[in-house]
Structures are given as structure tokens and as C-alpha cells.
Coordinates of C-alpha atoms and ligand atoms in Angstrom, one line a residue:
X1 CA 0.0 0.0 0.0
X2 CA 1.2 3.4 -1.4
X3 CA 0.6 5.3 1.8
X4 CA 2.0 9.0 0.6
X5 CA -0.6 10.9 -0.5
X6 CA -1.0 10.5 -4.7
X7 CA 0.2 14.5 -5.1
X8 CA 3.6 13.5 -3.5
X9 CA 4.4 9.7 -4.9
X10 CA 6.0 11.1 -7.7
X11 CA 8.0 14.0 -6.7
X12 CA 12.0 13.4 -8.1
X13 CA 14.2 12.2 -5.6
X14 CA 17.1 14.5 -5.3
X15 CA 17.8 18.1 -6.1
X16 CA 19.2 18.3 -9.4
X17 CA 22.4 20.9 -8.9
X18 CA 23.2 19.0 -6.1
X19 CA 23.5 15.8 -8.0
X20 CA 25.7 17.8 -10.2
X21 CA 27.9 19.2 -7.6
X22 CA 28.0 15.6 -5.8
X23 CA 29.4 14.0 -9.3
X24 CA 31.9 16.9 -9.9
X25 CA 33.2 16.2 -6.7
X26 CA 33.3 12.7 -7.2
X27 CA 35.2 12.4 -10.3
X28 CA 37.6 14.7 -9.1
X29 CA 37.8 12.8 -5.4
X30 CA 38.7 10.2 -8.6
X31 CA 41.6 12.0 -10.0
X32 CA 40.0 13.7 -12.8
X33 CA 40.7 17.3 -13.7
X34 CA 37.1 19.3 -12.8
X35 CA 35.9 22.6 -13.5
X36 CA 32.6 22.7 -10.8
X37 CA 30.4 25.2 -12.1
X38 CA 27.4 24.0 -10.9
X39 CA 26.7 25.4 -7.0
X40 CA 26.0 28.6 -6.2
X41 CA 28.8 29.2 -3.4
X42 CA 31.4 31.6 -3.7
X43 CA 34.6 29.6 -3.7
X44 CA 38.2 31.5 -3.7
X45 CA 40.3 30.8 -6.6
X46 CA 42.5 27.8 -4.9
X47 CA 39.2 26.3 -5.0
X48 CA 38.3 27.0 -0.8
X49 CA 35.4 28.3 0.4
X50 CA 35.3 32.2 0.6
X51 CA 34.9 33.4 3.9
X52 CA 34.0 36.6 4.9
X53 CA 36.1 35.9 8.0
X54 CA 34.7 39.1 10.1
X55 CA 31.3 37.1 9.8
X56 CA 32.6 33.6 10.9
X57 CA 34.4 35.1 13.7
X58 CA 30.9 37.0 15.5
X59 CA 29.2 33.4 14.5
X60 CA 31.7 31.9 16.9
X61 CA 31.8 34.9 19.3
X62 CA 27.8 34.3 20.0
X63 CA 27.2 32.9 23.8
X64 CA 26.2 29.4 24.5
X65 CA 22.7 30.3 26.0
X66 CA 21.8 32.5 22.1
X67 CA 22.7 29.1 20.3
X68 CA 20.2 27.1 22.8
X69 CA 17.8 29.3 23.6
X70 CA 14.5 30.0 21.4
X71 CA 13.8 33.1 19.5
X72 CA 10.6 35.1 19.6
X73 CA 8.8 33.3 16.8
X74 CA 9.3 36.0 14.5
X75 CA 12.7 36.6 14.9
X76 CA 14.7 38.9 17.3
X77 CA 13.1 42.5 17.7
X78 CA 16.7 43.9 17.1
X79 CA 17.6 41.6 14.4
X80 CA 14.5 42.6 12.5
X81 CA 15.0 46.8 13.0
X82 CA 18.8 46.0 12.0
X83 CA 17.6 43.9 8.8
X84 CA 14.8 46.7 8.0
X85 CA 17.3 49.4 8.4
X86 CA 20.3 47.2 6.0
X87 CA 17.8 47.0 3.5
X88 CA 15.5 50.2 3.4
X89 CA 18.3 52.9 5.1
X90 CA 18.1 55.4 2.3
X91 CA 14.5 55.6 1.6
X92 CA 12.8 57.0 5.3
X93 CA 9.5 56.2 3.5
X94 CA 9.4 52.8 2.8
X95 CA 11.5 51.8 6.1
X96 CA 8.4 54.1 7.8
X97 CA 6.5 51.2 6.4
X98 CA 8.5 48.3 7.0
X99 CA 7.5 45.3 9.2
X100 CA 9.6 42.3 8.8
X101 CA 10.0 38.4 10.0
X102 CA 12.8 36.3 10.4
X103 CA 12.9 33.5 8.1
X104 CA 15.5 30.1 7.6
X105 CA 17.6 32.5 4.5
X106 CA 15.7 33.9 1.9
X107 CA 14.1 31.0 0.7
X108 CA 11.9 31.1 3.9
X109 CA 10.5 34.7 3.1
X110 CA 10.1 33.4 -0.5
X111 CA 7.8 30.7 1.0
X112 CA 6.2 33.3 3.2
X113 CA 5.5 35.2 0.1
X114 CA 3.5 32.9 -1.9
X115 CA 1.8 31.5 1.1
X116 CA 0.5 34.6 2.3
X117 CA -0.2 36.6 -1.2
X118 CA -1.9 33.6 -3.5
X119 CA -4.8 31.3 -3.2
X120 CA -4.3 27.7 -3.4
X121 CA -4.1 26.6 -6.5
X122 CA -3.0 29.9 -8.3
X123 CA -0.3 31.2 -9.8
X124 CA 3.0 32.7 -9.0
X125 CA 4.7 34.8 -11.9
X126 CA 8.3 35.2 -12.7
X127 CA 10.5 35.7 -15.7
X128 CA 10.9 33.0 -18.0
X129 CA 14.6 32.1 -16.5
X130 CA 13.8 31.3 -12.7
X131 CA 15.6 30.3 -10.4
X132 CA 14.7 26.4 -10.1
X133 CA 13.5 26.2 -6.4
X134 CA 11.0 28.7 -7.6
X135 CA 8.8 25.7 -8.5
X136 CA 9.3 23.6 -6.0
X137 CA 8.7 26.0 -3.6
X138 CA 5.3 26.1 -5.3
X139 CA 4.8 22.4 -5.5
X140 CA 5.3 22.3 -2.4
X141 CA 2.7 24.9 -1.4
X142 CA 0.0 23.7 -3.7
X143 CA 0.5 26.7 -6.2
X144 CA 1.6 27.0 -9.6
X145 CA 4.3 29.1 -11.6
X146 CA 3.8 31.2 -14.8
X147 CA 6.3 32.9 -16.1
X148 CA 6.8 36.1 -18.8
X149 CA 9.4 35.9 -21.6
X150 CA 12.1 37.7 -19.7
X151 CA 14.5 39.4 -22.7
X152 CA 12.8 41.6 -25.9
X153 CA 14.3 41.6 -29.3
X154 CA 16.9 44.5 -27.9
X155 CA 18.1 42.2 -25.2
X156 CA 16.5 44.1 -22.4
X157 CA 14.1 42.7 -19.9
X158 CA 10.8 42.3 -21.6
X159 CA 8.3 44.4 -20.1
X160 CA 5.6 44.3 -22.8
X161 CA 5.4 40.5 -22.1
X162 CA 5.4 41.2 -18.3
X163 CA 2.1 43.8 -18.4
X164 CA 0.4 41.2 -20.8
X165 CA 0.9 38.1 -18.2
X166 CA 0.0 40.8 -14.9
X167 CA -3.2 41.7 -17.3
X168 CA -3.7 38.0 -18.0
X169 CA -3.6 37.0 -14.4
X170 CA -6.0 39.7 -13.1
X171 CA -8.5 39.0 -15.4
X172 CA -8.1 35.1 -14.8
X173 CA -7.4 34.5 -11.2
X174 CA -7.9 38.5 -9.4
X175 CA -4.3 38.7 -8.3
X176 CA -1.0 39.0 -8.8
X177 CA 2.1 38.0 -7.1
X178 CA 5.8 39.0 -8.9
X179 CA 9.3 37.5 -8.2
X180 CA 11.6 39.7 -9.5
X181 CA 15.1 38.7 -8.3
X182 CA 17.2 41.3 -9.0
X183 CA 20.5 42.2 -9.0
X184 CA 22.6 39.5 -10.7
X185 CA 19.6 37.4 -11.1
X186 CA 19.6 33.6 -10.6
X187 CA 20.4 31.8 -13.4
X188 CA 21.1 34.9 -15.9
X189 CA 23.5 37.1 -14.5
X190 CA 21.1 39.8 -15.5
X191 CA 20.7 43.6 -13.4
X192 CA 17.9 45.6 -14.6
X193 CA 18.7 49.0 -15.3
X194 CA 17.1 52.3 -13.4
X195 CA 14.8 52.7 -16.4
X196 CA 14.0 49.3 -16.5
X197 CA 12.8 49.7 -12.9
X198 CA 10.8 52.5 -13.7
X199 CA 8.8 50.7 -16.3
X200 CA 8.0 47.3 -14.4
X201 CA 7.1 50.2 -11.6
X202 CA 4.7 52.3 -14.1
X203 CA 3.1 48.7 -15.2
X204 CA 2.1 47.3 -12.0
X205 CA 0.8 50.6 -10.9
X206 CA -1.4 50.6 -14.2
X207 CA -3.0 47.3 -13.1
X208 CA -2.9 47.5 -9.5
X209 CA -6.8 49.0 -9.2
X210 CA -8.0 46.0 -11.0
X211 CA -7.0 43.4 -7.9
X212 CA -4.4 43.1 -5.3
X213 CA -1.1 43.5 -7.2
X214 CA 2.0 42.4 -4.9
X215 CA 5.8 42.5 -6.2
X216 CA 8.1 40.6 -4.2
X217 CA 12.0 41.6 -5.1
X218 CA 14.5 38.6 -4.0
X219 CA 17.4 40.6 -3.1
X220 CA 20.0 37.5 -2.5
X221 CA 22.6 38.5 -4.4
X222 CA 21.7 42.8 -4.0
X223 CA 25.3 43.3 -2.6
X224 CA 27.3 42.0 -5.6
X225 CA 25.9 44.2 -8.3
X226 CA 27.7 46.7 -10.3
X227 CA 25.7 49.5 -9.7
X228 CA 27.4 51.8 -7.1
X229 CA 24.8 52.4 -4.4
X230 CA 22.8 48.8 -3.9
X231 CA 19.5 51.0 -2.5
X232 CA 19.7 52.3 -6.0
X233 CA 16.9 51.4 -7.0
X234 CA 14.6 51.5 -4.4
X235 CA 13.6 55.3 -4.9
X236 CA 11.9 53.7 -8.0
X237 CA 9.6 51.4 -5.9
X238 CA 8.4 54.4 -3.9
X239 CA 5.5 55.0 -5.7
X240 CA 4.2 52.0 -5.2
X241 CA 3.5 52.2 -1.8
X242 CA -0.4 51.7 -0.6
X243 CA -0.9 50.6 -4.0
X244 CA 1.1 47.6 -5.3
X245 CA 1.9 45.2 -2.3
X246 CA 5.8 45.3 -1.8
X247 CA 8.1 42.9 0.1
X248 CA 12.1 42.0 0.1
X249 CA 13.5 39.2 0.6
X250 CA 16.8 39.6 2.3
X251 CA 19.1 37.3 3.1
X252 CA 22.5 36.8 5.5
X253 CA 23.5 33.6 2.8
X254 CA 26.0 35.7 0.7
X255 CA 25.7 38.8 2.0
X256 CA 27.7 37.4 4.9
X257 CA 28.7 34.3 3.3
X258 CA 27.5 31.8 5.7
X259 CA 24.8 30.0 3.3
X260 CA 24.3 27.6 6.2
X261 CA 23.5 29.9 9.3
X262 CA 20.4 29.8 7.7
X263 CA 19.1 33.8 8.6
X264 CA 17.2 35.6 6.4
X265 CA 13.8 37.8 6.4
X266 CA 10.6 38.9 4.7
X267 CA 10.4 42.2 5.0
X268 CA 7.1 44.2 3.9
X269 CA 6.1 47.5 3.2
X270 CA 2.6 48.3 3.8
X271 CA 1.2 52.2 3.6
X272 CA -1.8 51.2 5.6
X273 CA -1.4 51.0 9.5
X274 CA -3.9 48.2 9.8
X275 CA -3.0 46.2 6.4
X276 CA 0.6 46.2 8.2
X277 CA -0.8 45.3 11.3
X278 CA -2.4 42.2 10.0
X279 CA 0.5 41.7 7.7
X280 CA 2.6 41.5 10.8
X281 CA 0.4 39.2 12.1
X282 CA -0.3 36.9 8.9
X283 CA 4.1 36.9 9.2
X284 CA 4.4 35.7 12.8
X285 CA 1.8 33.3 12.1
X286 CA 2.9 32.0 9.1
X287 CA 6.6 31.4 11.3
X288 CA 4.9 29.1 13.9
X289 CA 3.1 27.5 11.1
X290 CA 6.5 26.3 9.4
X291 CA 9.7 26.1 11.2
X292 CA 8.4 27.8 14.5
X293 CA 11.2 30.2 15.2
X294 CA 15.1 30.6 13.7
X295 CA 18.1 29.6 15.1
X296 CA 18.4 32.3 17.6
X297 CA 22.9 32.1 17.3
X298 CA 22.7 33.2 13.6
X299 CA 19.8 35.8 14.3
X300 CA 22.2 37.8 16.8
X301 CA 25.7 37.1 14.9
X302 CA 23.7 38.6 12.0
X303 CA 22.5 41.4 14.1
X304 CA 25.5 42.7 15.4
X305 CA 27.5 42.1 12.0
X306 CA 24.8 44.8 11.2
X307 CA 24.4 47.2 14.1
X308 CA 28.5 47.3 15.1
X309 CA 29.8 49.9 12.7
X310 CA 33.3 48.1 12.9
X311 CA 32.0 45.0 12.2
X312 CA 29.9 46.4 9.2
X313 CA 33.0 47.9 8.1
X314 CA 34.9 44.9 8.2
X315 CA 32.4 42.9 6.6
X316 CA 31.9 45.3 3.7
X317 CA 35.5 45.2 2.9
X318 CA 36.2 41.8 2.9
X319 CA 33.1 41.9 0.6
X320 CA 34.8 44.5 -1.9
X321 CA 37.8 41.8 -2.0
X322 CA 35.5 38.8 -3.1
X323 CA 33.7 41.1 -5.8
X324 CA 36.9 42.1 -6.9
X325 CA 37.9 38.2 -7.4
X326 CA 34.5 37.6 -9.1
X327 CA 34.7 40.6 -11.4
X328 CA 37.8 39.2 -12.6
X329 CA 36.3 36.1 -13.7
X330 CA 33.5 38.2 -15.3
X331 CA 35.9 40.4 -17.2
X332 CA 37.6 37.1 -18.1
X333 CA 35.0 35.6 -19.1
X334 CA 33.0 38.3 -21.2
X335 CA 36.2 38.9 -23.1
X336 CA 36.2 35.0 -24.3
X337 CA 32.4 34.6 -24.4
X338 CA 32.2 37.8 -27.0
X339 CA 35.3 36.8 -29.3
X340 CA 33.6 33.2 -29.5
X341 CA 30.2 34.3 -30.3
X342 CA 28.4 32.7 -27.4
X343 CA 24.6 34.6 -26.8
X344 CA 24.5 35.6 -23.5
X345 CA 22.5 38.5 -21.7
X346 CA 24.5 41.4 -20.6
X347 CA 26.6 40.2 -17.3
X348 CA 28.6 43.1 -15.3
X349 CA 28.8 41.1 -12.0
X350 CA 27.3 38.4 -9.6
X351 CA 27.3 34.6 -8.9
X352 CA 26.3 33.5 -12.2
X353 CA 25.9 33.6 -16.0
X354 CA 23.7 31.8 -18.3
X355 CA 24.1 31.1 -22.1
X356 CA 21.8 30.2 -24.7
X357 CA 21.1 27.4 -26.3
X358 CA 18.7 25.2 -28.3
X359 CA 20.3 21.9 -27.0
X360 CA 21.2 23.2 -23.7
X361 CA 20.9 19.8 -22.0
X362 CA 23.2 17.8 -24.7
X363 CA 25.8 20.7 -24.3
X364 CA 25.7 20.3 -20.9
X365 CA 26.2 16.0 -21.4
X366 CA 29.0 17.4 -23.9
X367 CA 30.2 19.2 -21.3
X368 CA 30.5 16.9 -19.0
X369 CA 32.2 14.5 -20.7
X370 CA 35.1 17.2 -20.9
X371 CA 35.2 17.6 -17.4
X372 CA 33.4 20.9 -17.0
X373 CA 30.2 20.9 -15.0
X374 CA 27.0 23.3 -15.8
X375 CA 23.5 23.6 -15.5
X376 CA 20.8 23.1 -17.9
X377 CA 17.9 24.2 -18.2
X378 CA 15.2 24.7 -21.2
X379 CA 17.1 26.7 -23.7
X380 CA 19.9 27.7 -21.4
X381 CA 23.0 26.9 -19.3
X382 CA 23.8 28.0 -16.3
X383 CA 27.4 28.6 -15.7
X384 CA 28.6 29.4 -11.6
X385 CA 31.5 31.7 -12.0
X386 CA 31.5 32.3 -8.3
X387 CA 32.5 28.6 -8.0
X388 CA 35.5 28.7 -11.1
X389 CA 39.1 30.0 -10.4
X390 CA 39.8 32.7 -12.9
X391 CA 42.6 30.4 -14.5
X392 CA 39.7 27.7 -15.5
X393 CA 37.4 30.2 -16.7
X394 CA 39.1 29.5 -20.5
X395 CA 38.4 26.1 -20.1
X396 CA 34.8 26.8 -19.4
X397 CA 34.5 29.3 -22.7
X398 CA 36.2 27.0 -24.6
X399 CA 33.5 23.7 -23.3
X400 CA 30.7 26.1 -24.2
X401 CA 31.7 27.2 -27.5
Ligands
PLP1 N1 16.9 33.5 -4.3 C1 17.8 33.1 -5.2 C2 17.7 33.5 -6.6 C3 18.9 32.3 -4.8 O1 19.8 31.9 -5.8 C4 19.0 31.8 -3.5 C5 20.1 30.9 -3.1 O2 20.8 30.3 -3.9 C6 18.0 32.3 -2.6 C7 17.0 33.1 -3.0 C8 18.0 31.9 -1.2 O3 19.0 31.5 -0.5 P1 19.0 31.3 1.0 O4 17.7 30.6 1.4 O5 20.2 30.6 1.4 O6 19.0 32.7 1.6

């Protein structure tokens, strides 16, 4: 007798980067000369894990009793000011707004978001290249993922086919919630521009009287970008306030490199004191309803590598020094990638890069077989630069081309 109910007899066994990763490693635990561009971990380029070392050391400096002791079940009260303030600082009106729970990394708040801003059985949208636990995350929740074509003829995020799916969804199913993970999106390497901003901004303000319209922006990889000011581009997402639901995922996982401390939040912006009053609520209750509370040990290293200006400092340094490292790749990489011809979108910076292609899971096989591991994906590959020493990123250009 099959005693798992019939939705969850088939699900795949295994996560499929993580296969990846565990046969890179293996063949080169073998012997075998590897390029592992598969997992989504910065790695230095002898091939260690990068550490922002600041970060470990207030992970180890945290007291016995905060590593056994609960947390408030929606996180710390200081850890969520701190987290409201990292993200929102230079725009008073939307940190005015803010109300915030802790979450297991961003992935929780991600969670919190579709639970909490779709009906069973509807549909999250995203751009067409996603990252991949977008849909299980949905799966798993009992919703569904639709996606818009993300680039337009130019190149540029396609924001003709994102107002025809936020139209399409309003009329079908009276709601809308948007993933937009931005900068250095997951799988594409892609930042939108500030005019890009402004358009996705003027679109879902044109819908949002026709149903509750809620953009949630996964800011995992926000401190990595090229631009020079990260908050950038919040002054663009001012406007929506009152009117277009607005939330953040933030999360400690690269920002601090310490994927596995597991700290992360959901922050909302609500204009209405009573929406944020419930939104508060609906948080904290969706918290006890999941995982209870977070590890309180990473909730108050996180906290004071944000509230101790010398620590910040620290932090943001060693941070410069890892972008630096990963820009290198980049610059080594777009240099290659152009002179071979490979079609990629425009990448100035972050964790990843995807190219295209019509046969992107036999190049990836092809790959393989040379030793050089990517993901695939319909129509893509996606190739971890934060995981490749600069001296192999030839070897990758040359595997793709
Ligand atoms: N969003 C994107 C696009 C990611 O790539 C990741 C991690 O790889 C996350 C969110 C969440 O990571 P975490 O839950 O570790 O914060």
C-alpha cells in the first residue's frame, strides 16, 4: 500500500544541482581534472570556500545560551530593525512602512511570500529564466508558476510580455504576485537598469486598481551588483506604496557568506497601518506555522554584524575583495564569451551567467564528458562563475563554445 498521499508519490528524488555538484566532486575525489560550475557558493580561486572571515568570527563569538535558547517566533526585535534598516536605510518612506519576519535564508521569506499573497491553486509569476527552487517552492505549497518571456528583441528585460501576463492574471485568477530577483539574477547574471525599474514600476501601478497586485523583489545577491549604491533602486519602488503590495527578501547567505547559518527575512512595506498590522500578524503566524522560530545564534551574529559599525566595516570590505575576485572572472569571461560568439544577456557582475542554447541539456552532457560541469535548463546553461578560479574560466568558454 502506497501510503503517501497521490500528489507527493512522484516527486524526483534529489535536487538536481546538487547531483551535479556531488558527481563533480566525485570524479575529481577520482583523479580527474574538474571545472565545478554548478553550486552557487562563492569559492576563492584555490578552489576553498570564501569566507567573509569578520562574519565567521561573530558566528563563533555568539554565547552558549543564544545558540540554545528559542527566538521570539518572528525573529529577534533587534535583528529585525537591523535587517529593516540594512535593506530600506536610504528611503525613510518605505522603512516608515516596513514590518519584517525572520525566516530560515531567503528562501523562507520566498515561502512566506506565496503563502500569504496567492490562493491555493493559483499562480506565482516570474520571468521566463527562474531560479529552479521557484517551482518547487510552489509544489510544495500547492500553487503553480507562470512565467513572462524575460529578454525583448533589444536584449533588455521584456516588459511588454510582463504587463500582458500581470493583465492576463488579473482578469483570470484577481491577483497577482511577482518575483523579480534582482540584481545579478539567478540563473542569468542579468541587473535591470534604473529605467528598467521605472517601467516594471509604471506597469504594475497601471494594473494594480484592478485586484491586489504584490511585487516581491529577491534581493539574495543585491550586494554584488555593479551598480554603485545597492538601494539604487529602491527610490523607484516608492511610488508603489499603498498601491502595489511590496516585500524583500533579504538574506545573510551571501551577503555574509554563511549560506548555512540559515538567517534571512521577509520584509514588507505596507502604507496602511492596519494592512501592516495584519501583515505582521499573517508573518508571525505563518513562522509558527513552518519552522516555528530561527536559530536564535545566527539571528544575533547577523544582528551585530549589522548594528556594530566596525563590524559592518569589516564585513563590507572583505566583501569588496570577493567582488573584486569575481569581477575578474566576469571580465575574463566576457572577453572569451564575446570573441567566441556565445549569446549571453548582458553580465557586469554576480554569482552567475547563463548562455543560450537550443540543445542546452546535450551541451551540458558534452560538457560533461570534458570535465566541466553546468546547469541546464530549457534553452539555457547556467554557468557558476562564483564557484571557477579565474585560471579555469578559459576552459569553461572553450566547453561552451
Ligand atoms: N533566491 C535566489 C535567486 C537564490 O539563488 C538563492 C540561493 O541560492 C536564494 C534566493 C535563497 O538563498 P537562502 O535561502 O540561502 O538565503
Amino acid at each position: 500500500m502506497q501510503h503517501l498521499i497521490p500528489s507527493r508519490q512522484t516527486r524526483p528524488s534529489g535536487d538536481v544541482i546538487f547531483a551535479l555538484n556531488a558527481e563533480a566532486n566525485k570524479r575529481r575525489a577520482a583523479g580527474e581534472s574538474i571545472v565545478n560550475a554548478t553550486l552557487g557558493t562563492l569559492m576563492r580561486d584555490d578552489g576553498t570556500l570564501a569566507l567573509v572571515e569578520t562574519a565567521s568570527k561573530a558566528v563563533h563569538a555568539v554565547s552558549r545560551e543564544d545558540w540554545a535558547a528559542y527566538a521570539p517566533i518572528p525573529g529577534t526585535p533587534d535583528f529585525l530593525k537591523a535587517v529593516i534598516h540594512d535593506a530600506l536605510q536610504s528611503v525613510p518612506a518605505l522603512k516608515a512602512a516596513a514590518v519584517a519576519a525572520a525566516t530560515p535564508g531567503g528562501t523562507g521569506g520566498l515561502r512566506h511570500g506565496i503563502m500569504n499573497y496567492l490562493e491555493p491553486g493559483q499562480a506565482l509569476l516570474t520571468t521566463s529564466y527562474f531560479w529552479g527552487p521557484y517551482q518547487t517552492l510552489v509544489d510544495e505549497h500547492d500553487r503553480r508558476l507562470e512565467t513572462f518571456s524575460m529578454f525583448g528583441v533589444g536584449g533588455g528585460l521584456d516588459v511588454a510580455a510582463l504587463e500582458a501576463k500581470v493583465s492576463d492574471q488579473l482578469a483570470t485568477q484577481k491577483r497577482v504576485l511577482l518575483f523579480l530577483n534582482d540584481p545579478c539574477q539567478n540563473p542569468t547574471g542579468y541587473s535591470m537598469s534604473d529605467s528598467e525599474w521605472k517601467q516594471v514600476v509604471e506597469v504594475l501601478l497601471r494594473h494594480s486598481q484592478q485586484g491586489p497586485v504584490t511585487l516581491l523583489v529577491d534581493m539574495a545577491y543585491w550586494l554584488y551588483g555593479s551598480a554603485p549604491d545597492p538601494r539604487g533602486f529602491l527610490q523607484h519602488l516608492v511610488p508603489l506604496l499603498g498601491k502595489v503590495g511590496l516585500l524583500f527578501a533579504w538574506s545573510a547567505s551571501k551577503s555574509f557568506t554563511h549560506y548555512g547559518l540559515r538567517v534571512g527575512a521577509l520584509i514588507a512595506c505596507v502604507g496602511d497601518e492596519g494592512e501592516r498590522a495584519a501583515t505582521d500578524a499573517a508573518l508571525a503566524y505563518a513562522c509558527r506555522g513552518t519552522w516555528s522560530n530561527c536559530t536564535r545564534g545566527g539571528l544575533s551574529a547577523v544582528t551585530r554584524l549589522l548594528t556594530d559599525p566596525a563590524l559592518a566595516a569589516a564585513c563590507d570590505a572583505e566583501r569588496d575583495q570577493l567582488k573584486k575576485s569575481l569581477s575578474a572572472r566576469v571580465k575574463v569571461f566576457n572577453d572569451l564569451a564575446r570573441a567566441k560568439g556565445l549569446v549571453y544577456p548582458r553580465y557586469e557582475g554576480g554569482f552567475f551567467v547563463t548562455v543560450f542554447s537550443d540543445d542546452a541539456f546535450g551541451l551540458a552532457k558534452r560538457m560533461k564528458e570534458q570535465g566541466v560541469f553546468v546547469v541546464p535548463q530549457k534553452g539555457a546553461v547556467r554557468v557558476a562563475l562564483c564557484s571557477v578560479s579565474v585560471n579555469d574560466v578559459e576552459r569553461v568558454v572553450n566547453a561552451l563554445a
